PDB file of C-alpha atoms in Angstrom:
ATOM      1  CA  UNK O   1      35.085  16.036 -75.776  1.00 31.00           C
ATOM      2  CA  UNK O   2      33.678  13.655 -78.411  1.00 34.00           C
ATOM      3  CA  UNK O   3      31.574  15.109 -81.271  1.00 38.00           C
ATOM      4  CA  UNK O   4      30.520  12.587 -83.925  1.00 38.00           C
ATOM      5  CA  UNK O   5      33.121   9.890 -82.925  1.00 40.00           C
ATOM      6  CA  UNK O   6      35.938  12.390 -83.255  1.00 47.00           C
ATOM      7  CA  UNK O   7      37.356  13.680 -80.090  1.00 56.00           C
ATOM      8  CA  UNK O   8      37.723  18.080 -80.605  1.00 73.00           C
ATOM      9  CA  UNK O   9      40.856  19.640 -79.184  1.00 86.00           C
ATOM     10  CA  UNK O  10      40.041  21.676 -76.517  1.00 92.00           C
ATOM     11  CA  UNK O  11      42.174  25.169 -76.266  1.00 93.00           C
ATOM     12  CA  UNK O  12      43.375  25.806 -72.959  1.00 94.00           C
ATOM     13  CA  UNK O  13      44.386  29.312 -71.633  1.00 96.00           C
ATOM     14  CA  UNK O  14      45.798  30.555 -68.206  1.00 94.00           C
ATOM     15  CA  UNK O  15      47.526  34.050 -69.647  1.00 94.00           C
ATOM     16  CA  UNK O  16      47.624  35.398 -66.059  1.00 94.00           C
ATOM     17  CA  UNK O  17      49.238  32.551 -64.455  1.00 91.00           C
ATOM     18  CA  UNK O  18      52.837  34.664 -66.383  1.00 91.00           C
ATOM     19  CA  UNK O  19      52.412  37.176 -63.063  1.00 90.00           C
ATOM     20  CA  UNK O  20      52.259  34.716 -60.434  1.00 87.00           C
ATOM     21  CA  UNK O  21      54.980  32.469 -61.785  1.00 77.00           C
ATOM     22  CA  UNK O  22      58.351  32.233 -60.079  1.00 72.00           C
ATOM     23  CA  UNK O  23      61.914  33.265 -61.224  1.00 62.00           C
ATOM     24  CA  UNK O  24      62.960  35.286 -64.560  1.00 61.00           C
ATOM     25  CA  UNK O  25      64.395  34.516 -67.581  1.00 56.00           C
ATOM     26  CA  UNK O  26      63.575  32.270 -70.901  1.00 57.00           C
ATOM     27  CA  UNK O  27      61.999  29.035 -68.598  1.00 58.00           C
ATOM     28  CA  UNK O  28      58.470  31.099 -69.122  1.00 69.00           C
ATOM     29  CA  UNK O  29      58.931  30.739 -72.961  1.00 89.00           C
ATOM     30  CA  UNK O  30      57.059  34.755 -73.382  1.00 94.00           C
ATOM     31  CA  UNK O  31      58.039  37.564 -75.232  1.00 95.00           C
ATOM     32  CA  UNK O  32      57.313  41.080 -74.922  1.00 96.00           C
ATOM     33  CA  UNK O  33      55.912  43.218 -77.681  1.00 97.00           C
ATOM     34  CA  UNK O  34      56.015  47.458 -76.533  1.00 97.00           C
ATOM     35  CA  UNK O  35      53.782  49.962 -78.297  1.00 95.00           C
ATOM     36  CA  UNK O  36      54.044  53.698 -78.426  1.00 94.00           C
ATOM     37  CA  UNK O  37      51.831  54.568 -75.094  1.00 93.00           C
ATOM     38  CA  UNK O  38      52.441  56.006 -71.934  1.00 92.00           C
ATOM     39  CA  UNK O  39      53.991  53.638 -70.047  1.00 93.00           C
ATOM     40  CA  UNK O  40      53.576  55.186 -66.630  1.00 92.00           C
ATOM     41  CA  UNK O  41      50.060  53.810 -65.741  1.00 91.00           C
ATOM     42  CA  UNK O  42      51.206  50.361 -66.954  1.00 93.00           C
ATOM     43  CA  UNK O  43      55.232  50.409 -65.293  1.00 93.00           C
ATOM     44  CA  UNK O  44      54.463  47.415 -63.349  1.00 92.00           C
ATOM     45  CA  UNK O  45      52.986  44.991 -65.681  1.00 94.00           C
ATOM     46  CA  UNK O  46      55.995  46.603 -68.114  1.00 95.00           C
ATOM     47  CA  UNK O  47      58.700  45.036 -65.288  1.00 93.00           C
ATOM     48  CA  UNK O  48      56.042  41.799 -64.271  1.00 92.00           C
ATOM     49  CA  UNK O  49      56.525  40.877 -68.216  1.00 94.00           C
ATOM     50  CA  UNK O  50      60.148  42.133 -68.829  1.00 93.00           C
ATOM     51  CA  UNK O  51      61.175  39.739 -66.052  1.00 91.00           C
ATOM     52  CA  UNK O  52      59.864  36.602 -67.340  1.00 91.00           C
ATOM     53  CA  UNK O  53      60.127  37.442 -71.251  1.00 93.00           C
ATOM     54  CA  UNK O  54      63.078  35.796 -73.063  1.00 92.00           C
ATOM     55  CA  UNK O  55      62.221  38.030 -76.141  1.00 94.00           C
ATOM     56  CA  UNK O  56      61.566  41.868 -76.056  1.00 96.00           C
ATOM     57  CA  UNK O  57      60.865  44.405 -78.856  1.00 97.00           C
ATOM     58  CA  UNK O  58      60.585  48.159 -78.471  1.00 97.00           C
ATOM     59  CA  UNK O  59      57.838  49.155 -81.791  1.00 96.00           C
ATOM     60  CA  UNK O  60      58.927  52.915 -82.782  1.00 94.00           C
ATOM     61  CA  UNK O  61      57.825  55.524 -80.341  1.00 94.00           C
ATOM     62  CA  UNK O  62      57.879  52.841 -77.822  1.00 95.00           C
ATOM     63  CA  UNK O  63      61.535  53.511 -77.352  1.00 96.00           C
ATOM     64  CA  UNK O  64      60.710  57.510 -76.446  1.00 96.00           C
ATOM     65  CA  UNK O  65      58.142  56.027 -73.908  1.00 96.00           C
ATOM     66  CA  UNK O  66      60.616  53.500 -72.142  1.00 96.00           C
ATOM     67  CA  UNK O  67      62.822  56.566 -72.244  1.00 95.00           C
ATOM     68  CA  UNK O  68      60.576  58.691 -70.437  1.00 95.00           C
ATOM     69  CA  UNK O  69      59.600  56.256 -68.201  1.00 94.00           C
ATOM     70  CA  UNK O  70      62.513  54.827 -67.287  1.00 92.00           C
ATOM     71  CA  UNK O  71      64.742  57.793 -67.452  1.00 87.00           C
ATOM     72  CA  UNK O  72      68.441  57.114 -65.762  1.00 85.00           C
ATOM     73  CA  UNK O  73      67.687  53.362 -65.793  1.00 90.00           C
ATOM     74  CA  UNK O  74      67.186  52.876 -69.130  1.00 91.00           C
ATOM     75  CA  UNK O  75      70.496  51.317 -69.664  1.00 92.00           C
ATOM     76  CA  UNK O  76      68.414  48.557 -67.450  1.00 93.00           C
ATOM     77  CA  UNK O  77      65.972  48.074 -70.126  1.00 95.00           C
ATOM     78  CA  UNK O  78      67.643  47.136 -73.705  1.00 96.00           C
ATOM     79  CA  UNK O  79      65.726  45.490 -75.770  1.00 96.00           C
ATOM     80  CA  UNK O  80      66.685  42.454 -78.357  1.00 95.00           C
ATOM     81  CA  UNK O  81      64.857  44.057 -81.143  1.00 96.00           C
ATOM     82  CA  UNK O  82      63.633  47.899 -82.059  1.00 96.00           C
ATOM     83  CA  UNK O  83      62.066  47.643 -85.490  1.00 96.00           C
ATOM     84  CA  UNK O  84      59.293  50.581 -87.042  1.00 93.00           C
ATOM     85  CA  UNK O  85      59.282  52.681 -89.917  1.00 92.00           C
ATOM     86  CA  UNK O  86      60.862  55.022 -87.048  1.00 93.00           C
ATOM     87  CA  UNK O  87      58.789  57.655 -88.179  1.00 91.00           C
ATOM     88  CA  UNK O  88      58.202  58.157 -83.965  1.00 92.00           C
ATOM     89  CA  UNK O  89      61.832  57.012 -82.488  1.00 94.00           C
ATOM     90  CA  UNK O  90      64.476  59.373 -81.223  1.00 95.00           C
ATOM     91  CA  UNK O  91      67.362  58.995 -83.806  1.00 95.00           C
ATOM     92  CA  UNK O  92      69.868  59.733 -80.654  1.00 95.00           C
ATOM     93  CA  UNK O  93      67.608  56.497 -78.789  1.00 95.00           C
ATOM     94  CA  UNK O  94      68.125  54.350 -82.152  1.00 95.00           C
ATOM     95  CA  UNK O  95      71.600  55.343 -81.649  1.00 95.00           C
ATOM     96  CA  UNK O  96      71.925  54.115 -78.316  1.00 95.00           C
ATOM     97  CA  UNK O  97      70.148  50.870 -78.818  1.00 95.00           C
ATOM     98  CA  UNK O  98      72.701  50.085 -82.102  1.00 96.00           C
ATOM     99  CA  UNK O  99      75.695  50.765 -79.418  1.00 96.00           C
ATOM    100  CA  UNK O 100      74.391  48.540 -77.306  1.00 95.00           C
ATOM    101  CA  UNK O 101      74.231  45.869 -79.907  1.00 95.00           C
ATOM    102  CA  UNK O 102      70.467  45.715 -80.625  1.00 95.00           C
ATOM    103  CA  UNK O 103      68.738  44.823 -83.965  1.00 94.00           C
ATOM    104  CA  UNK O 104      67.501  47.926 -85.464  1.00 95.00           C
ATOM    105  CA  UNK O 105      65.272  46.557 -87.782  1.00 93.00           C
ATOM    106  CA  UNK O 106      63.582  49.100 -90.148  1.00 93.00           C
ATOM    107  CA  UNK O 107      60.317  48.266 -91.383  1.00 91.00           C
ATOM    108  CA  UNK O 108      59.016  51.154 -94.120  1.00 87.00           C
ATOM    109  CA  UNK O 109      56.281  49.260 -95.814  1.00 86.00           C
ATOM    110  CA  UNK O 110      53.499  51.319 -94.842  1.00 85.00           C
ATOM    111  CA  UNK O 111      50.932  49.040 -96.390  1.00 86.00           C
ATOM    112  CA  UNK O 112      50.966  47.690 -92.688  1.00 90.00           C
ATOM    113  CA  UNK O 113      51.539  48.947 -89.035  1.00 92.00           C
ATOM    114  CA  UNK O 114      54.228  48.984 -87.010  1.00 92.00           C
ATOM    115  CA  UNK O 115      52.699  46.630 -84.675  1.00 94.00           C
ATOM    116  CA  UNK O 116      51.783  43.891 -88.108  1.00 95.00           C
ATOM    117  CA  UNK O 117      55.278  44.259 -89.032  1.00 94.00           C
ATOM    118  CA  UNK O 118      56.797  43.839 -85.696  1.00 95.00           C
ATOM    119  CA  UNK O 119      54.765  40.633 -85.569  1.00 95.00           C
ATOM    120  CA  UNK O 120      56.294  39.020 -88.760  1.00 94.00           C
ATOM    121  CA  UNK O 121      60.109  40.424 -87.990  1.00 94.00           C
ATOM    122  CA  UNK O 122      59.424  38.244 -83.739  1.00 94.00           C
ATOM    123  CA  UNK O 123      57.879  35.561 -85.924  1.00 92.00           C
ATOM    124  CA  UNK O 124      60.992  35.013 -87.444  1.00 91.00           C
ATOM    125  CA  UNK O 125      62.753  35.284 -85.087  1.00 89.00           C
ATOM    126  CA  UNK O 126      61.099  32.477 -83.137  1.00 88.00           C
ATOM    127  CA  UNK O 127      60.988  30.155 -86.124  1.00 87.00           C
ATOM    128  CA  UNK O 128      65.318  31.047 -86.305  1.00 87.00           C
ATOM    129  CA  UNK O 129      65.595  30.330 -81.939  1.00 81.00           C
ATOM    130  CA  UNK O 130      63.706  27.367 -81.835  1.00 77.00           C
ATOM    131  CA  UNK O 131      65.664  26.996 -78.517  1.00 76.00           C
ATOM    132  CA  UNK O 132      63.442  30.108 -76.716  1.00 76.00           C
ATOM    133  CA  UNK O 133      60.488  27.546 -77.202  1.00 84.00           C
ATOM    134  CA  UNK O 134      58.518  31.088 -77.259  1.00 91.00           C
ATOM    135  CA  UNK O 135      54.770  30.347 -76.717  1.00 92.00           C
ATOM    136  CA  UNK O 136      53.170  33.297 -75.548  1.00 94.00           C
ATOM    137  CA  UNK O 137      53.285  37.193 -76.569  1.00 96.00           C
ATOM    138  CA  UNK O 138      52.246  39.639 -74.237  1.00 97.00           C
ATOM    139  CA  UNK O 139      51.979  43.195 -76.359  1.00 97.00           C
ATOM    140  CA  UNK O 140      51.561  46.184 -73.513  1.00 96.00           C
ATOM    141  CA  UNK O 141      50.099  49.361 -74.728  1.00 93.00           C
ATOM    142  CA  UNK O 142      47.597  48.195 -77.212  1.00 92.00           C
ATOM    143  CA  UNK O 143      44.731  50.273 -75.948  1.00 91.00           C
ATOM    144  CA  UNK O 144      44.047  53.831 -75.141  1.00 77.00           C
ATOM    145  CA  UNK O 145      45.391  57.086 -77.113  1.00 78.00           C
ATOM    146  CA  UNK O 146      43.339  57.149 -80.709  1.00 86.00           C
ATOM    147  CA  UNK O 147      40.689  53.998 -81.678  1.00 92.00           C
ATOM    148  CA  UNK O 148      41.995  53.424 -84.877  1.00 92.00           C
ATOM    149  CA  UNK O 149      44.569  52.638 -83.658  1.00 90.00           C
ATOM    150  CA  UNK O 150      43.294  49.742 -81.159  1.00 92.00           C
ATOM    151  CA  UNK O 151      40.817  48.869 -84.097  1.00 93.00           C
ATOM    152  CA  UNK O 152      43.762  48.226 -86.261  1.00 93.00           C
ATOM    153  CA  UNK O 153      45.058  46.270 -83.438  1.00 93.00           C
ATOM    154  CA  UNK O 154      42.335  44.253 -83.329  1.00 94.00           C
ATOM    155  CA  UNK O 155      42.684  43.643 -87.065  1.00 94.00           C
ATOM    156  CA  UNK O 156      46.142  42.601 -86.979  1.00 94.00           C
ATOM    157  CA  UNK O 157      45.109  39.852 -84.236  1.00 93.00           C
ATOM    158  CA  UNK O 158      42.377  38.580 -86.317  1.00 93.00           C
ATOM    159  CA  UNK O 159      45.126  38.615 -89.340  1.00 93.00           C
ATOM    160  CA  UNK O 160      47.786  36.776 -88.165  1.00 91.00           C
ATOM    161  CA  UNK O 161      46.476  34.840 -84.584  1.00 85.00           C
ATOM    162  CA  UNK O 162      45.253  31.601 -86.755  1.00 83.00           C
ATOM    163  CA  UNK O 163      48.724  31.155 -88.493  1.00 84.00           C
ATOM    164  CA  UNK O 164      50.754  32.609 -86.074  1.00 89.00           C
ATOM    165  CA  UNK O 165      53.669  30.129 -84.338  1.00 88.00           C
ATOM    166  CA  UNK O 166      52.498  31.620 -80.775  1.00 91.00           C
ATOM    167  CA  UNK O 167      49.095  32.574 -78.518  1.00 94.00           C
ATOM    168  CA  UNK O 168      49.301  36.587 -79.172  1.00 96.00           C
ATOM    169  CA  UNK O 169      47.845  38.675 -75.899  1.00 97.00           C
ATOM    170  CA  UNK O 170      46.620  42.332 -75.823  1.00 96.00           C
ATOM    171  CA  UNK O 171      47.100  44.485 -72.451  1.00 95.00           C
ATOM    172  CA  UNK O 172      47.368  47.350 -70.886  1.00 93.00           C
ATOM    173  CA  UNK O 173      47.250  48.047 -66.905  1.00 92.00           C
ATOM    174  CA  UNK O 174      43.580  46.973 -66.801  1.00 93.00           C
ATOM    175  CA  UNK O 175      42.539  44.933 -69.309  1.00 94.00           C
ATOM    176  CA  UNK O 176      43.426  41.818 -71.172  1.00 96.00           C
ATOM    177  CA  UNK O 177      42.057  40.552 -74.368  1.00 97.00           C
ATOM    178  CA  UNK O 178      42.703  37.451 -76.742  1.00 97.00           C
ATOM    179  CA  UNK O 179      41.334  35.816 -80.292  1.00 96.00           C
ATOM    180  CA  UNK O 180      39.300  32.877 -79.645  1.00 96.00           C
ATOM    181  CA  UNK O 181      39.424  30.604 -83.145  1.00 95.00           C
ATOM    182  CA  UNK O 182      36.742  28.349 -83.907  1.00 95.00           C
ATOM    183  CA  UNK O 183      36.613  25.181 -81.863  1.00 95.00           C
ATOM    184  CA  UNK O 184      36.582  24.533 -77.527  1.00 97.00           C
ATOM    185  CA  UNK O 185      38.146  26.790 -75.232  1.00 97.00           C
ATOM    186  CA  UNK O 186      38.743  26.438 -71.558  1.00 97.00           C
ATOM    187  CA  UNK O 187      40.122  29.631 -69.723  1.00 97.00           C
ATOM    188  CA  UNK O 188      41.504  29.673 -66.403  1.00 95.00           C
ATOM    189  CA  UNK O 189      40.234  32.381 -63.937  1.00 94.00           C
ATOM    190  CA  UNK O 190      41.483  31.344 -60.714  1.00 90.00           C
ATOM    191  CA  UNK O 191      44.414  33.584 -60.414  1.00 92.00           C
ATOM    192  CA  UNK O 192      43.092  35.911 -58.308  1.00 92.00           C
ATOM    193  CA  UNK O 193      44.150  38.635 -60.594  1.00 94.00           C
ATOM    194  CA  UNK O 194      41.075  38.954 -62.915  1.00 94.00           C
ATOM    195  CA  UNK O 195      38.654  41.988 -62.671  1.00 93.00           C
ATOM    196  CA  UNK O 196      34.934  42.744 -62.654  1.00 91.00           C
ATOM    197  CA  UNK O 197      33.872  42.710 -66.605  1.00 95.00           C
ATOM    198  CA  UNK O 198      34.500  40.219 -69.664  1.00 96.00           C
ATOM    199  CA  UNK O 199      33.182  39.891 -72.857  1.00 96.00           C
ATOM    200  CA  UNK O 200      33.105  38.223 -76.157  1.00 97.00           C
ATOM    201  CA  UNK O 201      32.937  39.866 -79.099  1.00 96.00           C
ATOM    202  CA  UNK O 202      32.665  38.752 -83.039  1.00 96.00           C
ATOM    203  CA  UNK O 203      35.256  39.617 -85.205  1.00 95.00           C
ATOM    204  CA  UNK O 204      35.648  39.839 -89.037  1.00 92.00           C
ATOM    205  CA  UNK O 205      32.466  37.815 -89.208  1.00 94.00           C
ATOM    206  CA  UNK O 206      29.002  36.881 -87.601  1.00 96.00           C
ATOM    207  CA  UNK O 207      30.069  33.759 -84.922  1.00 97.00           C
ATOM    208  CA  UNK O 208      26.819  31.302 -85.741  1.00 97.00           C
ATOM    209  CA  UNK O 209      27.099  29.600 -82.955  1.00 97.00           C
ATOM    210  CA  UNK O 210      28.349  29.887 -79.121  1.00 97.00           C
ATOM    211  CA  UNK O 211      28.065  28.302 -76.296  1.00 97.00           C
ATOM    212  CA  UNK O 212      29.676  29.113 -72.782  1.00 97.00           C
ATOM    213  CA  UNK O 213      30.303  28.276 -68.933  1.00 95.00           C
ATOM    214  CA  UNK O 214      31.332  30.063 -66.180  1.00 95.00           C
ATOM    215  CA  UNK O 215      30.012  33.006 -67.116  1.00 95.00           C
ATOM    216  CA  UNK O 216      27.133  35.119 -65.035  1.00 95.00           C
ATOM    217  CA  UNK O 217      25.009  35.733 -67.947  1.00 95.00           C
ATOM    218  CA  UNK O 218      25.698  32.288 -70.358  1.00 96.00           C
ATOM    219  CA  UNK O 219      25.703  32.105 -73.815  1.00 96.00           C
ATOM    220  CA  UNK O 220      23.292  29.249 -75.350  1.00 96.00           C
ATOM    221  CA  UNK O 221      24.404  28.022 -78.960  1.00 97.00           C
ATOM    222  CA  UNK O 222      23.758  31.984 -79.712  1.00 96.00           C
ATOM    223  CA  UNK O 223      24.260  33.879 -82.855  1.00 97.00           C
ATOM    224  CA  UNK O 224      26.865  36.715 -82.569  1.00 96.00           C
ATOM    225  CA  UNK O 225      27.171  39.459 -84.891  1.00 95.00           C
ATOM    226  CA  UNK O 226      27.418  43.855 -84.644  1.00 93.00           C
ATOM    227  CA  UNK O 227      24.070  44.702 -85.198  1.00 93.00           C
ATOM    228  CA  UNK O 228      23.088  42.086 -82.940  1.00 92.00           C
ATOM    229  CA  UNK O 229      23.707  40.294 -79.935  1.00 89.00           C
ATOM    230  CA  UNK O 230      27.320  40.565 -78.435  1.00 92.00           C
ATOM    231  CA  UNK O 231      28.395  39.881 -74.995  1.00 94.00           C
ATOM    232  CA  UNK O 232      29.743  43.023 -73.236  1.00 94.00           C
ATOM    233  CA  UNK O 233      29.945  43.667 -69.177  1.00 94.00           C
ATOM    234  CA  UNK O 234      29.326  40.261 -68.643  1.00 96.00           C
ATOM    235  CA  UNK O 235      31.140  39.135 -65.632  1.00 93.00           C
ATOM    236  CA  UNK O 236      32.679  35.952 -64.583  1.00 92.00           C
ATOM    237  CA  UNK O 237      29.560  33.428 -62.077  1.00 91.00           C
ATOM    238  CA  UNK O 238      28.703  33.497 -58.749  1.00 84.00           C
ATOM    239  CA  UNK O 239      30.825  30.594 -56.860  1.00 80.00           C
ATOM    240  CA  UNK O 240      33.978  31.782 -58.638  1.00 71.00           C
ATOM    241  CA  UNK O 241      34.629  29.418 -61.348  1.00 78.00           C
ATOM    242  CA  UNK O 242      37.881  27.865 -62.005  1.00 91.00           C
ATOM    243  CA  UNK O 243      37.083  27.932 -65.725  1.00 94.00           C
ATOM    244  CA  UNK O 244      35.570  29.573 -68.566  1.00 96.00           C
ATOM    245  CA  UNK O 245      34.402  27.526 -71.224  1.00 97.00           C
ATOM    246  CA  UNK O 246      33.448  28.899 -74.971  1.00 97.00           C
ATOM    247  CA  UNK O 247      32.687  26.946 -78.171  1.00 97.00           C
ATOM    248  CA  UNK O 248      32.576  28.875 -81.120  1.00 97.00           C
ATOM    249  CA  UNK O 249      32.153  28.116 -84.731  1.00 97.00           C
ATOM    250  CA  UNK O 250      33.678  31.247 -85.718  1.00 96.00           C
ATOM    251  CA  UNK O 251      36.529  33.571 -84.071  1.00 96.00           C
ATOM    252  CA  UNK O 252      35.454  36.021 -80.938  1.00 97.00           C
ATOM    253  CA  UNK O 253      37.469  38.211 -79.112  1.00 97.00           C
ATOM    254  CA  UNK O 254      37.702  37.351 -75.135  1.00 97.00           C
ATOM    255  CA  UNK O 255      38.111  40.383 -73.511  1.00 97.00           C
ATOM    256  CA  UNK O 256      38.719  41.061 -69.192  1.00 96.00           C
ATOM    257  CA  UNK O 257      39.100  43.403 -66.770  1.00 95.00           C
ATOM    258  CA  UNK O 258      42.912  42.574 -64.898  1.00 95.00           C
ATOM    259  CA  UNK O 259      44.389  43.373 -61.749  1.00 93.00           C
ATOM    260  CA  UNK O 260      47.915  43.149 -61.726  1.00 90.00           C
ATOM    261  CA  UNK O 261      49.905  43.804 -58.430  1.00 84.00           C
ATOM    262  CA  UNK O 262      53.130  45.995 -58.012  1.00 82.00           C
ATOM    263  CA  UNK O 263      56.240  43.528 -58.459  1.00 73.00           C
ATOM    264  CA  UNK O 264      56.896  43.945 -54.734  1.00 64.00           C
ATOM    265  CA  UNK O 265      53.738  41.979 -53.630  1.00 52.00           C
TER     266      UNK O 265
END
């Protein structure tokens, strides 16, 4: 796209495409962040993303919730890293995880969540494994239970999603939500696998300007800020669009509505 002679790089996203891809393993270049939630409503988007991911990490309580979701076949299930300030973990599931030769990574500094911290310890780690070519972070369980605690979610994606050395993606069973940074986007909706509702929404600042496509109720270089206008139950055009397009001087959070099948279909 040229703008004043210079041509802007245009951001390209298909997180959905993960679940349709074939095979397992470290080809899909994804790792797999777990939060302390129930895991039951979300088991099959848990095993969709733990058979593609090449990295997994279990944050604190997330290792009671594998546990009781899992139960007998949790010795199918071992994670490369457990880090927290274990404040939520079973000591006897730590244990188990250290026998079975995982990094048990405590992180105390409570000047941060779990979730932050477990961010910097995989960022590391992809920076050290160069080889895992790790470009995309799925991080299950990062909604529902108390709002603070998605609101300090949210935070930690507008912290660390500018600098960070991969795309970072929110989910649960039903929804899936990214950090759009200033500049062009293009999102692909074709899966088959998105819902009824999207949204942007402005984070950390006012956005000044943005402009969308694809969309059924389009944005026109609009000005985006809480206490104004913000783009909730919006919903994807009539026709059904291969793409989304957004330009945005400042960052917005993409949020939609997902449909994920059972691994069996």
């Amino acid at each position: 796209m040229a703008n004043g002679g210079c041509h802007e790089k245009v951001h390209r996203w298909n997180p959905l495409q993960t679940f349709l891809a074939k095979g397992e393993g470290k080809e899909h270049g994804v790792a797999l962040v777990i939060l302390n939630q129930p895991l039951d409503s979300m088991k099959h988007v848990f095993q969709h993303l733990w058979s593609k991911a090449a990295v997994k990490i279990f944050v604190d309580g997330a290792v009671n919730r594998v546990a009781s979701c899992f139960g007998e076949d949790l010795e199918e299930y071992v994670p490369d890293i457990v880090t927290g300030d274990f404040d939520s973990a079973q000591e006897s599931l730590l244990d188990f995880y250290r026998r079975k030769g995982v990094d048990v990574c405590p992180t105390p500094d409570q000047d941060f969540t779990d979730f932050h911290k477990a961010l910097l310890v995989l960022s590391k780690h992809i920076t050290s494994h160069p080889q895992s070519k790790i470009d995309s972070i799925y991080v299950l369980g990062a909604f529902g239970g108390r709002l603070d605690h998605v609101l300090a979610n949210v935070n930690v994606l507008y912290t660390l999603q500018a600098s960070y050395p991969a795309a970072i993606f929110l989910m649960d069973e039903g929804n899936l939500t990214w950090l759009l940074n200033p500049g062009r986007h293009e999102l692909a909706v074709k899966s088959g696998l998105e819902g009824e509702w999207c949204g942007l929404v402005p984070v950390g600042c006012p956005c000044e300007s943005v402009t969308t496509s694809g969309l059924h109720w389009d944005l026109y270089a609009s000005r985006m800020e809480m206490g104004g206008v913000i783009s909730t139950s919006n919903r994807l055009a009539r026709g059904e669009p291969d793409t989304v397009t957004v330009s945005c001087t400042h960052p917005l959070l993409w949020c939609m509505a997902v449909n994920v099948p059972p691994c069996d279909q």
